[in-house]
Amino acid sequence: MLSAQERIDLVIGSPTAAAMFVCADAAGLTAEDLADPAIAMAVASTAMRKLNPWSGGAAYERAAALDNVKGVEGLVAAVVSDTRNAWWWLELERDRQLWVSDITLDPAAFELPVSAEHQRWTIYAQHPNYANCIDTSTELDVAPAQVHSGLHNELAGAVPTDWYPNFPLRQARITVADDARVYEIHQPQAWHELTLRYADLAEYEGPDANLLSSAGIDHGPAPIWHRVAADWDGVHLSFFGLLTTLYTPITQDGITTTLWAWSSERTLWLGNAFDAVNYLEPLTEAPDPDSFG
């Protein structure tokens, strides 16, 4: 468990978290405002759009956020010390998972294939082939709204994403088994350690040239996901993990990793680890990003 000071230090040293607090201060928001999950996610989304790797100015924006956050450390301290914001760094809430998807995979019965994993694309995307796994996101405590999870926020186009599916989309509320093995990411070191443990460093061919040129991001190697699946059923990126890990490089022993391709709080599931899958009404259109309620 991280202390409040350790969380403050992570925010101050993480571009996305720093940009969020700079944006909040510029908008005149207070710690009281940011205790509302809807406002917190909306401001985080604004920060992520500013840091969009394909904007042409991403490297400058990251540096500016890290410089400017020094002037709002009081706001940072007030927010990360507020017990109402404990959901930011909670471990997976097993009875509050939402799934929304355009794939035909049955979330109640699937297994990640081994043969699909050794691809340059999966290293670049930092994710298995989306047709072979599922992602869930935690249901937010917000008023009735179209955007009530990180995945819905991504579908609304509130954050940089390559996910532009054809509607309608399947939806379900999923209950995760008590014995499901979940790897938790609440800070960039956790992504780095996951990568080093499960990557094939001998096969890594270096960073993507376009990403490096446009954004100055060296994504580094990524886990070989069927290796991860041998030990873990899911990988959970908490909201605080998203804020502190996205676009934050970690270099140790000459190896750099930077999580850049995950756009929301989510759990990547590598196999069925669920007690129940309850299907909901299909999502017929993209959520309204201004519909937090």
GROMACS .gro file of N, CA, C and O in nm, residues 178-259:
model
  328
  178ASP      N    1  -1.364  -1.529  -0.694
  178ASP     CA    2  -1.277  -1.492  -0.582
  178ASP      C    3  -1.135  -1.541  -0.600
  178ASP      O    4  -1.041  -1.479  -0.550
  179ASP      N    5  -1.119  -1.654  -0.668
  179ASP     CA    6  -0.985  -1.711  -0.682
  179ASP      C    7  -0.916  -1.670  -0.813
  179ASP      O    8  -0.809  -1.721  -0.846
  180ALA      N    9  -0.975  -1.577  -0.886
  180ALA     CA   10  -0.910  -1.527  -1.008
  180ALA      C   11  -0.779  -1.458  -0.971
  180ALA      O   12  -0.774  -1.379  -0.877
  181ARG      N   13  -0.675  -1.486  -1.049
  181ARG     CA   14  -0.542  -1.430  -1.023
  181ARG      C   15  -0.528  -1.300  -1.102
  181ARG      O   16  -0.525  -1.303  -1.225
  182VAL      N   17  -0.518  -1.189  -1.032
  182VAL     CA   18  -0.518  -1.058  -1.097
  182VAL      C   19  -0.389  -0.983  -1.063
  182VAL      O   20  -0.359  -0.960  -0.945
  183TYR      N   21  -0.316  -0.946  -1.166
  183TYR     CA   22  -0.195  -0.864  -1.150
  183TYR      C   23  -0.238  -0.718  -1.148
  183TYR      O   24  -0.308  -0.672  -1.238
  184GLU      N   25  -0.194  -0.644  -1.048
  184GLU     CA   26  -0.237  -0.507  -1.028
  184GLU      C   27  -0.130  -0.408  -1.075
  184GLU      O   28  -0.011  -0.423  -1.043
  185ILE      N   29  -0.172  -0.306  -1.150
  185ILE     CA   30  -0.084  -0.197  -1.192
  185ILE      C   31  -0.138  -0.067  -1.135
  185ILE      O   32  -0.242  -0.018  -1.177
  186HIS      N   33  -0.066  -0.013  -1.036
  186HIS     CA   34  -0.103   0.115  -0.975
  186HIS      C   35   0.007   0.219  -0.994
  186HIS      O   36  -0.008   0.332  -0.947
  187GLN      N   37   0.116   0.180  -1.062
  187GLN     CA   38   0.226   0.272  -1.085
  187GLN      C   39   0.313   0.215  -1.198
  187GLN      O   40   0.305   0.095  -1.230
  188PRO      N   41   0.398   0.297  -1.260
  188PRO     CA   42   0.474   0.251  -1.378
  188PRO      C   43   0.570   0.136  -1.348
  188PRO      O   44   0.598   0.054  -1.437
  189GLN      N   45   0.620   0.127  -1.226
  189GLN     CA   46   0.711   0.019  -1.193
  189GLN      C   47   0.644  -0.117  -1.210
  189GLN      O   48   0.708  -0.215  -1.249
  190ALA      N   49   0.514  -0.124  -1.182
  190ALA     CA   50   0.443  -0.251  -1.195
  190ALA      C   51   0.435  -0.296  -1.340
  190ALA      O   52   0.447  -0.415  -1.370
  191TRP      N   53   0.412  -0.201  -1.434
  191TRP     CA   54   0.413  -0.237  -1.576
  191TRP      C   55   0.552  -0.282  -1.617
  191TRP      O   56   0.568  -0.379  -1.691
  192HIS      N   57   0.653  -0.211  -1.571
  192HIS     CA   58   0.792  -0.245  -1.604
  192HIS      C   59   0.825  -0.387  -1.557
  192HIS      O   60   0.883  -0.467  -1.631
  193GLU      N   61   0.786  -0.418  -1.435
  193GLU     CA   62   0.816  -0.551  -1.381
  193GLU      C   63   0.740  -0.661  -1.452
  193GLU      O   64   0.794  -0.770  -1.476
  194LEU      N   65   0.614  -0.634  -1.489
  194LEU     CA   66   0.537  -0.732  -1.566
  194LEU      C   67   0.606  -0.759  -1.699
  194LEU      O   68   0.619  -0.875  -1.742
  195THR      N   69   0.650  -0.653  -1.763
  195THR     CA   70   0.715  -0.666  -1.893
  195THR      C   71   0.844  -0.747  -1.881
  195THR      O   72   0.866  -0.842  -1.959
  196LEU      N   73   0.930  -0.711  -1.790
  196LEU     CA   74   1.059  -0.779  -1.778
  196LEU      C   75   1.042  -0.926  -1.744
  196LEU      O   76   1.120  -1.010  -1.788
  197ARG      N   77   0.938  -0.956  -1.667
  197ARG     CA   78   0.918  -1.097  -1.628
  197ARG      C   79   0.869  -1.182  -1.744
  197ARG      O   80   0.907  -1.300  -1.754
  198TYR      N   81   0.789  -1.123  -1.834
  198TYR     CA   82   0.722  -1.207  -1.934
  198TYR      C   83   0.759  -1.172  -2.078
  198TYR      O   84   0.708  -1.237  -2.170
  199ALA      N   85   0.843  -1.075  -2.102
  199ALA     CA   86   0.882  -1.041  -2.239
  199ALA      C   87   0.983  -1.142  -2.294
  199ALA      O   88   1.044  -1.218  -2.220
  200ASP      N   89   0.996  -1.140  -2.426
  200ASP     CA   90   1.104  -1.213  -2.493
  200ASP      C   91   1.201  -1.107  -2.544
  200ASP      O   92   1.186  -1.054  -2.654
  201LEU      N   93   1.298  -1.072  -2.463
  201LEU     CA   94   1.387  -0.963  -2.497
  201LEU      C   95   1.470  -0.993  -2.621
  201LEU      O   96   1.508  -0.902  -2.695
  202ALA      N   97   1.494  -1.119  -2.646
  202ALA     CA   98   1.573  -1.156  -2.764
  202ALA      C   99   1.499  -1.127  -2.894
  202ALA      O  100   1.560  -1.104  -2.998
  203GLU      N  101   1.367  -1.128  -2.889
  203GLU     CA  102   1.287  -1.104  -3.009
  203GLU      C  103   1.248  -0.958  -3.027
  203GLU      O  104   1.194  -0.921  -3.130
  204TYR      N  105   1.275  -0.876  -2.927
  204TYR     CA  106   1.235  -0.735  -2.935
  204TYR      C  107   1.319  -0.662  -3.041
  204TYR      O  108   1.442  -0.665  -3.037
  205GLU      N  109   1.252  -0.595  -3.132
  205GLU     CA  110   1.319  -0.531  -3.246
  205GLU      C  111   1.333  -0.380  -3.231
  205GLU      O  112   1.373  -0.312  -3.326
  206GLY      N  113   1.301  -0.326  -3.115
  206GLY     CA  114   1.316  -0.184  -3.094
  206GLY      C  115   1.185  -0.110  -3.102
  206GLY      O  116   1.082  -0.164  -3.141
  207PRO      N  117   1.185   0.020  -3.067
  207PRO     CA  118   1.061   0.099  -3.063
  207PRO      C  119   1.005   0.124  -3.201
  207PRO      O  120   1.077   0.118  -3.302
  208ASP      N  121   0.876   0.154  -3.205
  208ASP     CA  122   0.811   0.191  -3.330
  208ASP      C  123   0.864   0.327  -3.375
  208ASP      O  124   0.861   0.424  -3.299
  209ALA      N  125   0.910   0.335  -3.500
  209ALA     CA  126   0.973   0.457  -3.549
  209ALA      C  127   0.875   0.575  -3.552
  209ALA      O  128   0.912   0.688  -3.520
  210ASN      N  129   0.749   0.550  -3.590
  210ASN     CA  130   0.652   0.659  -3.598
  210ASN      C  131   0.619   0.714  -3.459
  210ASN      O  132   0.610   0.836  -3.440
  211LEU      N  133   0.601   0.626  -3.362
  211LEU     CA  134   0.571   0.669  -3.227
  211LEU      C  135   0.689   0.745  -3.168
  211LEU      O  136   0.672   0.848  -3.100
  212LEU      N  137   0.808   0.698  -3.194
  212LEU     CA  138   0.927   0.764  -3.143
  212LEU      C  139   0.943   0.902  -3.206
  212LEU      O  140   0.975   1.000  -3.139
  213SER      N  141   0.917   0.911  -3.337
  213SER     CA  142   0.933   1.038  -3.408
  213SER      C  143   0.824   1.138  -3.369
  213SER      O  144   0.852   1.256  -3.345
  214SER      N  145   0.699   1.093  -3.361
  214SER     CA  146   0.588   1.183  -3.333
  214SER      C  147   0.583   1.228  -3.189
  214SER      O  148   0.557   1.346  -3.160
  215ALA      N  149   0.607   1.134  -3.097
  215ALA     CA  150   0.583   1.163  -2.956
  215ALA      C  151   0.705   1.150  -2.866
  215ALA      O  152   0.697   1.181  -2.748
  216GLY      N  153   0.816   1.101  -2.920
  216GLY     CA  154   0.932   1.079  -2.836
  216GLY      C  155   0.912   0.968  -2.735
  216GLY      O  156   0.971   0.969  -2.627
  217ILE      N  157   0.827   0.870  -2.770
  217ILE     CA  158   0.797   0.759  -2.679
  217ILE      C  159   0.866   0.632  -2.725
  217ILE      O  160   0.846   0.587  -2.838
  218ASP      N  161   0.947   0.576  -2.639
  218ASP     CA  162   1.007   0.444  -2.660
  218ASP      C  163   0.921   0.345  -2.580
  218ASP      O  164   0.932   0.337  -2.459
  219HIS      N  165   0.832   0.274  -2.651
  219HIS     CA  166   0.740   0.185  -2.578
  219HIS      C  167   0.812   0.067  -2.515
  219HIS      O  168   0.765   0.011  -2.417
  220GLY      N  169   0.926   0.027  -2.571
  220GLY     CA  170   1.000  -0.084  -2.514
  220GLY      C  171   0.937  -0.218  -2.543
  220GLY      O  172   0.836  -0.227  -2.615
  221PRO      N  173   0.991  -0.324  -2.488
  221PRO     CA  174   0.930  -0.456  -2.504
  221PRO      C  175   0.796  -0.462  -2.432
  221PRO      O  176   0.760  -0.371  -2.357
  222ALA      N  177   0.723  -0.568  -2.457
  222ALA     CA  178   0.594  -0.590  -2.391
  222ALA      C  179   0.585  -0.735  -2.349
  222ALA      O  180   0.659  -0.821  -2.400
  223PRO      N  181   0.495  -0.765  -2.257
  223PRO     CA  182   0.479  -0.904  -2.217
  223PRO      C  183   0.437  -0.993  -2.334
  223PRO      O  184   0.365  -0.949  -2.423
  224ILE      N  185   0.483  -1.116  -2.332
  224ILE     CA  186   0.428  -1.221  -2.418
  224ILE      C  187   0.307  -1.275  -2.344
  224ILE      O  188   0.319  -1.336  -2.237
  225TRP      N  189   0.190  -1.250  -2.399
  225TRP     CA  190   0.070  -1.261  -2.318
  225TRP      C  191   0.034  -1.404  -2.280
  225TRP      O  192  -0.024  -1.428  -2.173
  226HIS      N  193   0.069  -1.502  -2.363
  226HIS     CA  194   0.037  -1.639  -2.320
  226HIS      C  195   0.126  -1.681  -2.204
  226HIS      O  196   0.089  -1.767  -2.124
  227ARG      N  197   0.244  -1.619  -2.191
  227ARG     CA  198   0.327  -1.643  -2.073
  227ARG      C  199   0.261  -1.582  -1.950
  227ARG      O  200   0.260  -1.644  -1.842
  228VAL      N  201   0.208  -1.463  -1.963
  228VAL     CA  202   0.136  -1.401  -1.852
  228VAL      C  203   0.018  -1.488  -1.809
  228VAL      O  204  -0.007  -1.508  -1.690
  229ALA      N  205  -0.053  -1.543  -1.909
  229ALA     CA  206  -0.173  -1.622  -1.880
  229ALA      C  207  -0.143  -1.748  -1.799
  229ALA      O  208  -0.233  -1.802  -1.734
  230ALA      N  209  -0.019  -1.794  -1.803
  230ALA     CA  210   0.016  -1.912  -1.723
  230ALA      C  211   0.014  -1.882  -1.574
  230ALA      O  212  -0.007  -1.972  -1.492
  231ASP      N  213   0.033  -1.754  -1.538
  231ASP     CA  214   0.039  -1.716  -1.397
  231ASP      C  215  -0.075  -1.626  -1.352
  231ASP      O  216  -0.104  -1.620  -1.232
  232TRP      N  217  -0.137  -1.555  -1.448
  232TRP     CA  218  -0.238  -1.456  -1.413
  232TRP      C  219  -0.358  -1.467  -1.506
  232TRP      O  220  -0.342  -1.486  -1.625
  233ASP      N  221  -0.477  -1.454  -1.449
  233ASP     CA  222  -0.599  -1.454  -1.529
  233ASP      C  223  -0.628  -1.316  -1.588
  233ASP      O  224  -0.689  -1.306  -1.695
  234GLY      N  225  -0.588  -1.212  -1.517
  234GLY     CA  226  -0.616  -1.077  -1.563
  234GLY      C  227  -0.510  -0.979  -1.519
  234GLY      O  228  -0.435  -1.005  -1.423
  235VAL      N  229  -0.501  -0.868  -1.590
  235VAL     CA  230  -0.410  -0.758  -1.556
  235VAL      C  231  -0.496  -0.634  -1.540
  235VAL      O  232  -0.558  -0.587  -1.636
  236HIS      N  233  -0.498  -0.579  -1.418
  236HIS     CA  234  -0.583  -0.465  -1.386
  236HIS      C  235  -0.501  -0.337  -1.379
  236HIS      O  236  -0.405  -0.327  -1.302
  237LEU      N  237  -0.538  -0.239  -1.461
  237LEU     CA  238  -0.481  -0.104  -1.455
  237LEU      C  239  -0.582  -0.016  -1.383
  237LEU      O  240  -0.689   0.014  -1.437
  238SER      N  241  -0.551   0.025  -1.261
  238SER     CA  242  -0.643   0.110  -1.185
  238SER      C  243  -0.645   0.251  -1.244
  238SER      O  244  -0.563   0.287  -1.328
  239PHE      N  245  -0.740   0.333  -1.198
  239PHE     CA  246  -0.746   0.472  -1.244
  239PHE      C  247  -0.617   0.545  -1.207
  239PHE      O  248  -0.560   0.617  -1.288
  240PHE      N  249  -0.569   0.524  -1.085
  240PHE     CA  250  -0.442   0.586  -1.045
  240PHE      C  251  -0.327   0.527  -1.126
  240PHE      O  252  -0.233   0.599  -1.163
  241GLY      N  253  -0.335   0.397  -1.154
  241GLY     CA  254  -0.233   0.336  -1.239
  241GLY      C  255  -0.231   0.396  -1.378
  241GLY      O  256  -0.124   0.419  -1.437
  242LEU      N  257  -0.349   0.422  -1.434
  242LEU     CA  258  -0.358   0.489  -1.564
  242LEU      C  259  -0.292   0.625  -1.558
  242LEU      O  260  -0.209   0.660  -1.644
  243LEU      N  261  -0.326   0.705  -1.456
  243LEU     CA  262  -0.273   0.841  -1.446
  243LEU      C  263  -0.122   0.843  -1.430
  243LEU      O  264  -0.053   0.928  -1.488
  244THR      N  265  -0.069   0.752  -1.351
  244THR     CA  266   0.074   0.758  -1.320
  244THR      C  267   0.161   0.677  -1.416
  244THR      O  268   0.281   0.701  -1.424
  245THR      N  269   0.101   0.583  -1.487
  245THR     CA  270   0.181   0.494  -1.572
  245THR      C  271   0.179   0.535  -1.718
  245THR      O  272   0.279   0.519  -1.789
  246LEU      N  273   0.067   0.589  -1.766
  246LEU     CA  274   0.057   0.626  -1.907
  246LEU      C  275   0.161   0.732  -1.941
  246LEU      O  276   0.164   0.839  -1.880
  247TYR      N  277   0.245   0.701  -2.040
  247TYR     CA  278   0.349   0.790  -2.093
  247TYR      C  279   0.464   0.814  -1.995
  247TYR      O  280   0.546   0.905  -2.015
  248THR      N  281   0.475   0.732  -1.889
  248THR     CA  282   0.584   0.747  -1.793
  248THR      C  283   0.690   0.640  -1.819
  248THR      O  284   0.666   0.522  -1.794
  249PRO      N  285   0.808   0.678  -1.871
  249PRO     CA  286   0.911   0.578  -1.898
  249PRO      C  287   0.981   0.533  -1.770
  249PRO      O  288   1.002   0.611  -1.677
  250ILE      N  289   1.015   0.406  -1.767
  250ILE     CA  290   1.098   0.349  -1.661
  250ILE      C  291   1.216   0.281  -1.730
  250ILE      O  292   1.196   0.199  -1.820
  251THR      N  293   1.337   0.313  -1.689
  251THR     CA  294   1.457   0.252  -1.745
  251THR      C  295   1.537   0.188  -1.633
  251THR      O  296   1.572   0.255  -1.536
  252GLN      N  297   1.563   0.060  -1.647
  252GLN     CA  298   1.647  -0.013  -1.553
  252GLN      C  299   1.732  -0.112  -1.630
  252GLN      O  300   1.682  -0.182  -1.720
  253ASP      N  301   1.859  -0.116  -1.597
  253ASP     CA  302   1.953  -0.209  -1.662
  253ASP      C  303   1.950  -0.195  -1.813
  253ASP      O  304   1.958  -0.295  -1.887
  254GLY      N  305   1.934  -0.071  -1.860
  254GLY     CA  306   1.937  -0.044  -2.003
  254GLY      C  307   1.810  -0.077  -2.078
  254GLY      O  308   1.806  -0.063  -2.200
  255ILE      N  309   1.705  -0.117  -2.008
  255ILE     CA  310   1.577  -0.151  -2.073
  255ILE      C  311   1.473  -0.048  -2.033
  255ILE      O  312   1.447  -0.027  -1.914
  256THR      N  313   1.412   0.016  -2.132
  256THR     CA  314   1.307   0.114  -2.109
  256THR      C  315   1.172   0.057  -2.144
  256THR      O  316   1.156  -0.010  -2.247
  257THR      N  317   1.073   0.081  -2.058
  257THR     CA  318   0.934   0.048  -2.090
  257THR      C  319   0.849   0.173  -2.069
  257THR      O  320   0.874   0.251  -1.976
  258THR      N  321   0.750   0.191  -2.154
  258THR     CA  322   0.655   0.302  -2.140
  258THR      C  323   0.518   0.253  -2.181
  258THR      O  324   0.495   0.222  -2.298
  259LEU      N  325   0.427   0.245  -2.087
  259LEU     CA  326   0.289   0.213  -2.123
  259LEU      C  327   0.229   0.331  -2.198
  259LEU      O  328   0.231   0.444  -2.149
   0.00000   0.00000   0.00000
